[in-house]
Coordinates of C-alpha atoms in Angstrom, one line a residue:
M5 CA 4.0 -0.6 18.7
S6 CA 3.6 -0.1 14.9
L7 CA 1.8 2.4 12.6
L8 CA -1.4 1.2 11.0
V9 CA -3.7 3.1 8.6
V10 CA -7.2 1.9 7.5
G11 CA -9.2 4.0 5.1
L12 CA -11.0 4.6 1.9
S13 CA -10.6 7.3 -0.8
H14 CA -11.6 8.3 -4.3
R15 CA -9.1 5.7 -5.6
S16 CA -10.7 2.8 -3.8
A17 CA -14.4 3.6 -3.5
P18 CA -17.1 5.2 -5.6
V19 CA -18.2 8.7 -4.7
S20 CA -21.6 7.3 -3.6
V21 CA -19.9 5.2 -0.9
L22 CA -17.6 8.1 0.1
E23 CA -20.6 10.3 0.4
R24 CA -22.4 8.0 2.8
A25 CA -19.2 7.3 4.8
A26 CA -18.4 11.0 5.4
L27 CA -17.7 11.8 9.0
S28 CA -19.0 14.9 10.8
A29 CA -16.8 16.8 13.2
D30 CA -18.5 15.1 16.2
A31 CA -18.2 11.7 14.6
Q32 CA -14.5 12.2 14.1
I33 CA -14.1 13.1 17.8
K34 CA -16.0 10.1 18.9
L35 CA -14.1 7.8 16.6
L36 CA -10.8 9.0 18.0
Q37 CA -11.9 8.5 21.6
D38 CA -13.2 5.0 20.8
T39 CA -10.1 4.0 18.9
V40 CA -7.7 4.8 21.8
A41 CA -10.1 3.1 24.2
A42 CA -9.8 -0.1 22.1
E43 CA -7.2 -2.6 23.2
P44 CA -4.9 -2.7 20.1
A45 CA -4.5 1.0 19.7
A46 CA -2.4 3.5 21.9
E47 CA -2.7 6.5 19.6
A48 CA -5.1 7.6 16.9
A49 CA -5.7 10.4 14.4
V50 CA -8.3 10.9 11.7
L51 CA -7.7 12.5 8.3
A52 CA -11.2 13.2 6.8
T53 CA -11.4 15.2 3.6
C54 CA -13.9 15.5 0.7
N55 CA -12.3 12.5 -1.0
R56 CA -10.7 10.4 1.7
I57 CA -11.4 9.0 5.2
E58 CA -8.3 7.5 7.0
L59 CA -7.8 6.3 10.5
Y60 CA -4.2 6.3 11.7
A61 CA -3.2 4.4 14.9
D62 CA -0.3 3.0 16.8
V63 CA -1.1 -0.6 17.4
D64 CA 0.6 -3.6 19.1
K65 CA -1.2 -6.3 17.0
F66 CA -1.7 -6.1 13.2
H67 CA -4.7 -8.4 12.7
A68 CA -6.5 -7.3 15.8
G69 CA -5.8 -3.7 14.8
V70 CA -7.1 -4.1 11.3
A71 CA -10.3 -5.7 12.6
E72 CA -10.9 -3.1 15.3
L73 CA -10.2 0.0 13.1
S74 CA -12.3 -1.4 10.3
T75 CA -15.2 -2.0 12.7
L76 CA -14.9 1.4 14.3
L77 CA -14.9 3.1 10.8
A78 CA -18.0 1.3 9.9
Q79 CA -19.8 2.1 13.1
H80 CA -19.1 5.8 13.0
S81 CA -19.6 6.3 9.3
G82 CA -23.0 4.5 9.3
V83 CA -22.0 2.2 6.4
G84 CA -22.2 -1.5 7.2
L85 CA -18.9 -3.3 7.7
E86 CA -19.8 -5.9 5.0
E87 CA -20.5 -3.1 2.5
L88 CA -17.6 -1.0 3.5
T89 CA -14.9 -3.7 3.6
P90 CA -14.4 -4.1 -0.2
Y91 CA -13.4 -0.5 -0.5
L92 CA -11.0 -0.3 2.5
Y93 CA -7.3 -0.3 2.1
V94 CA -4.7 -1.1 4.8
H95 CA -1.1 0.1 5.1
Y96 CA 1.3 -1.1 7.9
E97 CA 4.6 0.2 9.2
D98 CA 6.8 1.4 6.3
R99 CA 4.0 1.2 3.8
A100 CA 1.8 3.3 6.0
V101 CA 4.5 6.0 6.3
H102 CA 5.1 6.0 2.6
H103 CA 1.3 6.3 1.9
F104 CA 0.9 9.2 4.3
F105 CA 3.9 11.1 2.9
S106 CA 2.5 10.6 -0.6
V107 CA -0.8 12.0 0.6
A108 CA 1.0 15.0 2.1
C109 CA 2.7 15.7 -1.1
G110 CA -0.5 15.6 -3.1
L111 CA 0.5 12.5 -5.0
D112 CA -2.7 10.7 -3.9
S113 CA -5.0 13.6 -4.3
M114 CA -7.8 13.7 -6.9
V115 CA -5.9 16.6 -8.4
V116 CA -2.3 15.6 -8.3
G117 CA -0.1 18.2 -6.6
E118 CA -2.8 20.2 -4.9
G119 CA -1.5 21.8 -1.7
Q120 CA -4.7 22.0 0.3
I121 CA -4.1 18.6 1.9
L122 CA -1.3 20.1 4.1
G123 CA -3.9 22.3 5.8
Q124 CA -6.2 19.3 6.3
I125 CA -3.3 17.3 7.8
K126 CA -2.4 20.1 10.2
D127 CA -6.1 20.3 11.3
A128 CA -6.2 16.5 11.9
L129 CA -3.0 16.7 14.0
A130 CA -4.4 19.7 16.0
T131 CA -7.6 17.7 16.7
A132 CA -5.7 14.6 17.9
Q133 CA -3.4 16.8 20.1
E134 CA -6.4 18.6 21.6
L135 CA -8.0 15.2 22.5
H136 CA -4.7 13.8 23.6
T137 CA -5.0 10.8 21.2
A138 CA -1.7 11.6 19.5
G139 CA 1.4 10.4 21.2
R140 CA 5.1 10.3 20.2
L141 CA 4.6 8.3 17.0
L142 CA 1.7 10.2 15.5
N143 CA 3.1 13.6 16.5
D144 CA 6.4 12.7 14.8
L145 CA 4.6 11.3 11.8
F146 CA 2.3 14.2 11.2
Q147 CA 4.9 16.8 11.8
Q148 CA 7.3 15.2 9.4
A149 CA 4.6 14.7 6.8
L150 CA 3.9 18.4 6.9
R151 CA 7.6 19.1 6.4
V152 CA 7.8 16.6 3.6
G153 CA 4.8 18.2 1.8
K154 CA 6.3 21.6 2.1
R155 CA 9.6 20.3 0.8
A156 CA 7.9 18.7 -2.2
H157 CA 6.2 22.0 -3.1
S158 CA 9.3 24.1 -2.6
E159 CA 11.9 21.9 -4.2
T160 CA 10.0 20.6 -7.2
G161 CA 7.4 21.9 -9.7
I162 CA 4.7 19.6 -8.4
D163 CA 2.4 22.7 -8.2
R164 CA 2.5 22.7 -12.0
A165 CA 1.2 19.2 -12.1
G166 CA -2.1 20.1 -10.6
Q167 CA -4.0 22.7 -8.6
S168 CA -6.4 22.9 -5.8
L169 CA -9.7 21.1 -6.1
V170 CA -11.4 24.4 -6.3
T171 CA -9.4 25.7 -9.2
F172 CA -9.8 22.3 -11.0
G173 CA -13.5 22.4 -10.5
L174 CA -13.8 26.0 -11.8
E175 CA -11.9 25.0 -14.9
Q176 CA -14.3 22.2 -15.5
L177 CA -17.2 24.7 -15.2
S178 CA -15.5 27.0 -17.7
S179 CA -15.3 24.0 -20.2
G180 CA -11.6 24.3 -20.5
A181 CA -11.3 28.1 -20.9
P182 CA -9.0 29.9 -18.5
A183 CA -10.9 30.1 -15.2
D184 CA -9.8 33.7 -14.4
A185 CA -11.0 35.1 -17.8
W186 CA -14.3 33.1 -17.5
L187 CA -15.0 34.3 -13.9
K188 CA -14.1 38.0 -14.4
G189 CA -17.1 40.2 -13.9
K190 CA -19.5 37.4 -12.8
R191 CA -21.5 37.3 -9.6
A192 CA -20.6 34.5 -7.3
L193 CA -22.3 32.8 -4.3
V194 CA -20.3 30.7 -1.9
I195 CA -22.3 28.5 0.5
G196 CA -20.3 27.6 3.6
A197 CA -17.6 29.3 5.5
G198 CA -15.2 26.4 6.3
S199 CA -11.7 25.9 5.0
M200 CA -12.8 24.6 1.5
S201 CA -15.4 27.4 1.1
S202 CA -12.9 30.0 2.3
L203 CA -10.4 28.8 -0.3
A204 CA -13.1 28.9 -3.0
A205 CA -14.1 32.4 -2.0
A206 CA -10.4 33.6 -2.2
T207 CA -10.0 31.9 -5.5
L208 CA -13.1 33.6 -6.9
A209 CA -12.0 37.0 -5.5
R210 CA -8.6 36.7 -7.1
A211 CA -10.2 35.9 -10.4
G212 CA -12.0 39.2 -10.3
V213 CA -15.6 38.4 -9.8
A214 CA -17.8 41.5 -9.6
E215 CA -19.7 40.4 -6.5
L216 CA -19.0 37.7 -3.9
V217 CA -21.8 36.6 -1.5
V218 CA -21.0 34.3 1.4
A219 CA -23.9 32.3 3.0
N220 CA -23.5 30.2 6.1
R221 CA -25.7 28.7 8.8
T222 CA -23.6 30.5 11.4
F223 CA -24.0 34.1 10.1
D224 CA -21.1 35.4 12.2
R225 CA -18.6 33.1 10.3
A226 CA -20.0 34.3 7.0
E227 CA -19.6 37.9 8.1
R228 CA -16.0 37.3 9.2
L229 CA -15.1 35.7 5.9
A230 CA -16.8 38.4 3.9
A231 CA -15.0 41.1 5.9
L232 CA -11.6 39.4 5.2
L233 CA -12.4 39.2 1.5
A234 CA -13.5 42.9 1.5
E235 CA -10.4 43.9 3.3
Q236 CA -8.1 42.1 0.9
Y237 CA -9.9 42.5 -2.4
G238 CA -12.5 45.2 -1.9
Q239 CA -10.3 48.2 -2.0
R240 CA -10.2 50.4 -5.2
P241 CA -7.7 49.0 -7.6
A242 CA -4.3 50.8 -7.5
E243 CA -3.1 49.1 -10.8
P244 CA -5.1 48.2 -13.9
D245 CA -4.7 44.5 -13.1
D246 CA -5.9 44.7 -9.5
V247 CA -9.4 43.5 -8.7
D248 CA -12.2 45.3 -6.9
V249 CA -14.7 42.8 -5.4
L250 CA -17.9 43.6 -3.5
A251 CA -18.1 41.0 -0.7
R252 CA -21.0 40.6 1.6
A253 CA -22.5 38.0 3.9
V254 CA -26.1 36.7 3.9
P255 CA -28.0 34.2 6.1
M256 CA -28.8 30.8 4.7
E257 CA -32.5 31.8 4.3
S258 CA -31.4 34.3 1.6
V259 CA -29.8 31.6 -0.6
P260 CA -33.0 31.2 -2.8
D261 CA -33.0 34.9 -3.6
E262 CA -29.2 35.0 -4.2
L263 CA -29.5 32.1 -6.6
T264 CA -31.5 34.2 -9.0
R265 CA -28.7 36.8 -9.1
A266 CA -25.6 34.5 -9.1
D267 CA -23.8 33.3 -12.2
V268 CA -21.5 30.9 -10.3
V269 CA -22.3 29.0 -7.1
V270 CA -19.7 27.0 -5.0
S271 CA -21.1 25.0 -2.1
C272 CA -19.2 23.1 0.5
T273 CA -20.9 22.7 3.9
G274 CA -21.0 20.0 6.5
A275 CA -24.7 19.4 6.1
T276 CA -25.9 15.8 6.1
G277 CA -28.8 16.6 3.6
L278 CA -29.1 18.5 0.4
V279 CA -28.6 22.3 0.6
L280 CA -29.8 23.0 -3.0
T281 CA -32.6 20.8 -4.3
A282 CA -33.4 20.5 -8.0
D283 CA -36.7 22.4 -7.5
L284 CA -34.9 25.2 -5.8
V285 CA -32.4 25.5 -8.7
A286 CA -35.2 25.3 -11.2
E287 CA -37.0 28.1 -9.5
A288 CA -33.8 30.2 -9.6
V289 CA -33.4 29.6 -13.3
E290 CA -37.0 30.6 -13.9
G291 CA -36.4 33.7 -11.9
R292 CA -33.4 34.6 -14.0
T293 CA -34.8 33.8 -17.5
G294 CA -38.5 34.4 -16.9
A295 CA -39.3 30.9 -18.3
P296 CA -39.8 27.6 -16.5
A297 CA -36.6 25.5 -16.3
V298 CA -36.9 22.5 -18.7
E299 CA -35.3 19.1 -18.2
R300 CA -33.1 17.7 -20.9
A301 CA -34.6 14.7 -22.7
A302 CA -33.4 11.3 -21.5
G303 CA -30.4 10.0 -23.3
S304 CA -28.1 12.0 -25.5
G305 CA -30.9 13.9 -27.3
S306 CA -30.2 12.2 -30.7
D307 CA -33.6 10.4 -30.7
S308 CA -35.5 13.6 -30.9
V309 CA -33.3 14.9 -33.7
R310 CA -33.5 11.7 -35.6
S311 CA -37.3 11.7 -35.5
G312 CA -37.2 15.1 -37.3
L313 CA -35.0 13.9 -40.1
P314 CA -36.5 13.2 -43.6
P315 CA -37.2 9.6 -44.5
T316 CA -34.4 7.7 -46.1
S317 CA -36.7 6.2 -48.8
V318 CA -35.7 7.6 -52.2
G319 CA -37.7 7.9 -55.4
S320 CA -41.3 6.8 -55.7
E321 CA -42.4 3.5 -54.2
D322 CA -45.3 3.2 -56.7
G323 CA -45.0 0.0 -58.7
C324 CA -42.4 -1.5 -56.5
P325 CA -42.7 -5.3 -56.9
L326 CA -41.9 -5.8 -53.2
D327 CA -44.3 -6.4 -50.4
L328 CA -42.6 -3.7 -48.2
S329 CA -44.0 -5.0 -44.9
A330 CA -42.9 -8.5 -45.7
V331 CA -39.5 -7.4 -47.0
Q332 CA -38.9 -5.3 -43.9
G333 CA -39.7 -8.3 -41.8
S334 CA -37.4 -10.6 -43.7
A335 CA -34.7 -7.9 -43.8
A336 CA -35.0 -7.5 -40.0
Q337 CA -34.5 -11.2 -39.6
G338 CA -31.5 -11.2 -41.9
S339 CA -29.9 -8.3 -40.2
A340 CA -30.5 -9.9 -36.8
V341 CA -28.3 -12.7 -38.0
Q342 CA -25.6 -10.2 -38.9
G343 CA -26.1 -8.1 -35.7
S344 CA -27.2 -5.0 -37.5
A345 CA -30.3 -2.8 -37.0
V346 CA -33.0 -2.1 -39.6
Q347 CA -34.9 1.2 -39.6
G348 CA -38.6 1.4 -39.1
A349 CA -41.1 1.9 -41.9
S350 CA -40.7 5.7 -41.9
G351 CA -37.0 5.4 -42.7
F352 CA -36.9 2.3 -44.8
S353 CA -35.1 2.6 -48.1
V354 CA -36.6 0.5 -50.9
M355 CA -33.3 1.0 -52.8
G356 CA -30.9 0.5 -49.9
E357 CA -29.2 -2.7 -48.9
A358 CA -31.6 -3.2 -46.0
A359 CA -34.4 -3.6 -48.6
V360 CA -32.7 -6.5 -50.4
A361 CA -31.0 -8.2 -47.4
G362 CA -32.0 -11.8 -47.4
M363 CA -33.6 -11.8 -50.9
D364 CA -33.2 -14.8 -53.2
A365 CA -31.7 -14.2 -56.7
A366 CA -35.0 -14.1 -58.6
T367 CA -36.7 -11.5 -56.3
L368 CA -33.5 -9.4 -56.5
E369 CA -33.6 -9.4 -60.3
Q370 CA -37.2 -8.2 -60.2
H371 CA -36.2 -5.4 -57.9
A372 CA -33.3 -4.5 -60.1
A373 CA -35.6 -4.2 -63.1
W374 CA -37.9 -1.9 -61.2
V375 CA -35.0 0.3 -60.3
D376 CA -33.9 0.5 -63.9
N377 CA -37.3 1.6 -65.1
G378 CA -37.3 5.1 -63.7
T379 CA -36.9 5.3 -60.0
V380 CA -35.4 8.7 -59.4
D381 CA -33.4 9.9 -56.4
R382 CA -35.1 13.2 -55.4
R383 CA -32.6 14.3 -52.8
E384 CA -29.3 16.0 -53.5
G385 CA -26.2 14.1 -52.9
R386 CA -27.9 10.7 -53.3
R387 CA -26.7 8.0 -55.7
T388 CA -28.0 8.1 -59.3
P389 CA -30.1 5.2 -60.7
E390 CA -27.1 4.1 -62.7
I391 CA -25.0 3.8 -59.6
D392 CA -27.7 2.0 -57.8
T393 CA -28.1 -0.3 -60.7
D394 CA -24.4 -1.2 -60.4
A395 CA -24.7 -1.7 -56.7
V396 CA -27.8 -3.9 -57.1
A397 CA -25.9 -6.0 -59.8
A398 CA -23.1 -6.5 -57.3
L399 CA -25.6 -7.5 -54.7
A400 CA -27.2 -10.0 -57.1
A401 CA -23.8 -11.6 -57.7
A402 CA -23.3 -11.8 -53.9
A403 CA -26.8 -13.3 -53.5
A404 CA -26.1 -15.9 -56.2
T405 CA -22.9 -16.9 -54.4
L406 CA -24.0 -16.7 -50.7
G407 CA -27.7 -17.4 -51.1
R408 CA -28.6 -14.0 -49.6
V409 CA -27.4 -10.5 -49.3
P410 CA -25.9 -9.4 -46.0
E411 CA -27.0 -6.2 -44.3
R412 CA -24.3 -3.5 -44.7
R413 CA -26.3 -0.3 -44.6
R414 CA -24.5 2.6 -43.1
P415 CA -26.2 4.3 -40.2
E416 CA -27.7 7.8 -40.8
P417 CA -25.6 10.6 -39.4
V418 CA -26.8 11.9 -36.1
A419 CA -27.2 15.7 -35.9
E420 CA -25.6 17.5 -33.0
V421 CA -28.1 18.7 -30.4
P422 CA -27.6 22.4 -29.8
R423 CA -27.4 23.2 -26.1
P424 CA -27.9 26.6 -24.6
L425 CA -25.1 28.2 -22.7
P426 CA -25.7 27.8 -18.9
V427 CA -27.2 30.7 -17.1
L428 CA -26.2 29.1 -13.7
S429 CA -22.9 27.2 -13.0
L430 CA -22.7 25.1 -9.9
L431 CA -19.7 23.6 -8.2
D432 CA -20.4 21.1 -5.4
L433 CA -17.3 20.3 -3.3
A434 CA -19.1 18.8 -0.3
M435 CA -19.1 15.2 0.9
P436 CA -21.9 14.2 1.2
R437 CA -23.1 16.3 -1.7
D438 CA -24.8 19.7 -1.1
I439 CA -26.5 19.9 -4.5
D440 CA -29.1 17.5 -5.9
A441 CA -27.6 15.4 -8.7
A442 CA -30.9 15.8 -10.6
V443 CA -29.8 19.4 -11.4
H444 CA -27.7 17.8 -14.2
R445 CA -31.0 17.4 -16.2
L446 CA -32.0 21.1 -16.1
L447 CA -31.4 23.1 -19.3
G448 CA -29.4 26.2 -18.7
V449 CA -27.6 24.7 -15.6
R450 CA -24.1 23.2 -15.4
L451 CA -23.2 21.1 -12.4
V452 CA -19.7 19.9 -11.5
D453 CA -19.5 17.7 -8.4
I454 CA -17.0 15.4 -6.7
E455 CA -18.0 12.5 -9.0
S456 CA -17.6 14.4 -12.2
L457 CA -14.2 15.8 -10.9
A458 CA -13.0 12.3 -10.3
E459 CA -13.9 11.3 -13.9
A460 CA -12.3 14.4 -15.3
S461 CA -9.1 14.0 -13.3
A462 CA -8.6 10.3 -14.2
D463 CA -7.0 11.2 -17.5
A464 CA -5.1 14.3 -16.3
P465 CA -1.5 14.3 -17.4
M466 CA 1.2 13.8 -14.8
A467 CA 4.0 16.3 -14.7
A468 CA 7.7 15.2 -14.8
D469 CA 8.1 16.6 -11.4
V470 CA 6.0 13.8 -9.9
D471 CA 8.9 11.4 -10.2
Q472 CA 11.1 13.8 -8.3
V473 CA 8.5 14.1 -5.5
R474 CA 8.3 10.3 -5.4
R475 CA 12.1 10.2 -4.8
I476 CA 11.7 12.7 -2.0
V477 CA 9.0 10.6 -0.4
S478 CA 11.2 7.5 -0.6
D479 CA 14.2 9.3 1.0
E480 CA 12.0 10.8 3.8
V481 CA 10.4 7.5 4.6
A482 CA 13.9 6.0 5.0
A483 CA 14.9 8.9 7.2
F484 CA 11.8 8.6 9.3
D485 CA 12.2 4.9 9.8
A486 CA 15.8 5.4 10.9
A487 CA 14.8 8.1 13.3
Q488 CA 12.1 5.9 14.8
R489 CA 14.5 3.0 15.2
A490 CA 17.0 5.3 16.8
A491 CA 14.3 6.7 19.1
H492 CA 13.4 3.2 20.1
I493 CA 16.8 2.6 21.5
T494 CA 17.2 6.0 23.2
P495 CA 15.4 5.1 26.4
T496 CA 17.7 2.0 26.8
V497 CA 20.8 4.1 26.3
V498 CA 19.5 6.7 28.8
A499 CA 18.7 3.9 31.3
L500 CA 22.2 2.5 30.8
R501 CA 23.8 5.9 31.4
A502 CA 21.6 6.4 34.5
M503 CA 22.6 3.0 35.9
A504 CA 26.3 3.9 35.4
A505 CA 25.8 7.2 37.1
D506 CA 24.2 5.4 40.1
V507 CA 27.2 3.0 40.2
V508 CA 29.6 5.9 40.3
A509 CA 27.7 7.7 43.0
S510 CA 27.5 4.5 45.1
E511 CA 31.3 3.9 44.8
I512 CA 32.1 7.5 45.7
A513 CA 29.9 7.2 48.8
R514 CA 31.7 4.0 49.8
L515 CA 35.1 5.7 49.2
D516 CA 34.0 8.5 51.5
G517 CA 33.3 6.0 54.2
R518 CA 36.7 4.3 53.9
L519 CA 38.7 7.5 53.4
P520 CA 37.0 10.1 55.5
G521 CA 40.1 12.3 55.5
L522 CA 39.8 13.3 51.8
D523 CA 39.3 17.0 51.3
D524 CA 36.8 18.4 48.7
K525 CA 39.5 18.9 46.0
Q526 CA 40.7 15.3 46.3
R527 CA 37.1 13.9 46.4
N528 CA 36.1 15.9 43.3
E529 CA 39.1 14.8 41.4
I530 CA 38.5 11.1 42.2
T531 CA 34.8 11.5 41.3
Q532 CA 35.6 13.0 37.9
T533 CA 38.2 10.3 37.2
V534 CA 35.7 7.5 37.9
R535 CA 33.1 9.2 35.7
R536 CA 35.6 9.6 32.8
V537 CA 36.5 5.9 33.0
V538 CA 32.8 4.9 32.9
D539 CA 32.1 7.3 30.0
K540 CA 35.0 6.0 28.0
L541 CA 34.0 2.4 28.6
L542 CA 30.4 3.1 27.5
H543 CA 31.2 5.4 24.6
A544 CA 32.0 2.8 22.0
P545 CA 29.1 0.4 22.7
T546 CA 26.5 3.2 22.9
V547 CA 27.7 5.0 19.7
R548 CA 27.8 1.7 17.9
V549 CA 24.4 0.5 19.1
K550 CA 22.9 3.8 17.9
Q551 CA 24.4 3.3 14.5
L552 CA 23.2 -0.3 14.3
A553 CA 19.7 0.6 15.6
A554 CA 19.2 3.1 12.8
E555 CA 19.7 0.4 10.2
P556 CA 16.9 -2.0 9.0
G557 CA 16.5 -4.8 11.5
G558 CA 18.2 -2.8 14.2
A559 CA 15.3 -2.9 16.7
G560 CA 16.7 -6.0 18.4
Y561 CA 19.8 -4.2 19.6
A562 CA 17.9 -2.4 22.3
D563 CA 16.8 -5.8 23.7
A564 CA 20.4 -7.0 23.5
L565 CA 21.6 -4.0 25.4
R566 CA 19.0 -4.4 28.1
T567 CA 19.9 -8.1 28.5
L568 CA 23.7 -7.6 28.5
F569 CA 23.6 -4.9 31.2
D570 CA 20.7 -6.3 33.1
L571 CA 18.7 -3.1 32.8
D572 CA 15.3 -2.9 34.5
A573 CA 12.5 -2.9 32.0
E574 CA 10.4 -0.6 34.2
T575 CA 13.3 1.9 34.3
V576 CA 13.5 2.0 30.5
A577 CA 9.7 2.4 30.2
A578 CA 9.8 5.3 32.7
V579 CA 12.4 7.0 30.6
S580 CA 10.2 6.5 27.5
R581 CA 7.2 7.9 29.3
A582 CA 9.1 11.0 30.5
D583 CA 10.4 11.5 27.0
D584 CA 6.9 11.3 25.6
D585 CA 5.6 13.8 28.1
S586 CA 8.4 16.2 27.3
R587 CA 7.7 15.9 23.5
D588 CA 3.9 16.4 24.1
H589 CA 4.6 19.5 26.1
N590 CA 6.9 20.9 23.4
S591 CA 4.3 20.2 20.7
A592 CA 1.6 21.8 22.7
A593 CA 3.8 24.9 23.3
L594 CA 4.3 25.1 19.5
G595 CA 0.6 24.7 18.8
G596 CA 1.4 21.5 16.8
L597 CA 2.9 23.6 14.0
D598 CA 6.4 22.0 14.1
F599 CA 7.8 21.9 10.5
G600 CA 11.5 21.9 11.2
R601 CA 14.0 19.1 11.2
E602 CA 15.7 20.6 14.2
N603 CA 12.6 20.1 16.5
F604 CA 12.0 16.7 15.0
D605 CA 15.6 15.6 16.0
S606 CA 15.7 17.4 19.3
N607 CA 15.6 14.0 21.1
N608 CA 18.9 13.0 19.5
F609 CA 21.2 10.6 21.2
E610 CA 23.7 13.1 22.3
S611 CA 21.1 15.0 24.3
A612 CA 19.9 11.7 25.7
E613 CA 23.4 10.8 26.9
N614 CA 23.8 14.2 28.4
R615 CA 20.7 13.7 30.4
G616 CA 22.1 10.4 31.5
R617 CA 25.3 12.0 32.7
A618 CA 23.4 14.6 34.7

């Protein structure tokens, strides 16, 4: 059996696809059950977060496993297989382990180094254990991934390379200002009471918001979260830097009213539809400002500013020898050849280069004479007639050489559009989204969602500690592979020891029949002697085979050992099943929260040999 992962994430798929492929809790359970029921897979676990959906499985066939897992992901996500396939990635065996450890360390997160992924991995393992879809391989994999992630955060400065998605999102809302300073004293509304929403609520409370309201479809969960926040952050401050937060819970029906009071809203629910529509947000803005919410003009807003600028024509056009409409038409044609744009009639300059583009030399001389005879620049900062005359003379020379004057007019400067400060800041961390994307167009509202976070984080600088974490991942992958290869041969070694013990017992029984006069002391001494001889004969080959099995390509030594000693395959399989049952029992007793190397290596070879001796 081998580890296979099939999935998609923010690195492989656009947010729109991730949003549609998001799995509900029920869909994840059904996916796990269907995966282990499929022929190629013996174990399965699902890691589903706001920016990734990955299905891990222990399969016996690579191609069949990829086809089956891809089909199951498509079926349960509701996105067609043909549409989903271009965005899927596949990792197998060592590459799958390396990928998962990188995910656990935050190297593959939208915000590099964020530690929230560890809690999501722990939840994924707990779900797989509860459904009995995680066996020895996935239990070992997930537990070591948790330990590798904790090691990366404790031994390196990866935490400095990034922060949680919540903190990163709040910093985007604050437009680069320190989030704590920006949030202090604001009123906040958190929609949802799951792990991400709870993290958001705690982050807001630590930042010192004046009021924190939690809304959730299940009101009891909102009340519990609000009570925890009030207990931790609601007491009167003992020190000047402490925070005092008013935390309370409201039902979802109260969200429209709370929107009119909130300054910051963070939403992360499991809803399949929109929680906040554009109309609802517009009504909230109107309730806060007393004026209807206005949508931003389409585009960047420069068109509306440009239409209000004064015309670029200078001086008086009276007496101009040019037929302006004809000249503009010919200038447009000339500029089209050059790939430039010509302004419309309201902004056409009879003295600019656009006016003379494409003229022949005779017409250009007429125009130059008209300029010399008193055209005045009436705007400050424009060129004087003398300068224009020089420029026209230069253009005339160019026209005589080239036959026409190329268009080289500089574009008018575009004035910046003043935008009001937002009265409502929204952070949408849900997948699929909770807040209508049309909210982007409302003046006075700022929305940051998963899509904008992905764009903002694309150019985020990587800390030097990332390289150190990558080395940790590589070392841990090698250690995991060695441990798996060693574990693969353990049942064979145990079966060999058990067979030797049976041979010793059979020979001692035969000796009792032939020498019935032996007393207990003599029988025990003979028995111990025979056992010591067998142990010494088996010691060197079993120790050496353990060392060889831990090296790359060492999996074949188990087969060689079974062949050389004629071990029964069913006996070896029975030892393996008993070993798995023991490990599952230990994991269940620990609640799936095994982070230590000691527990991971509890099935070492020495304990296996001791079981064989017994």
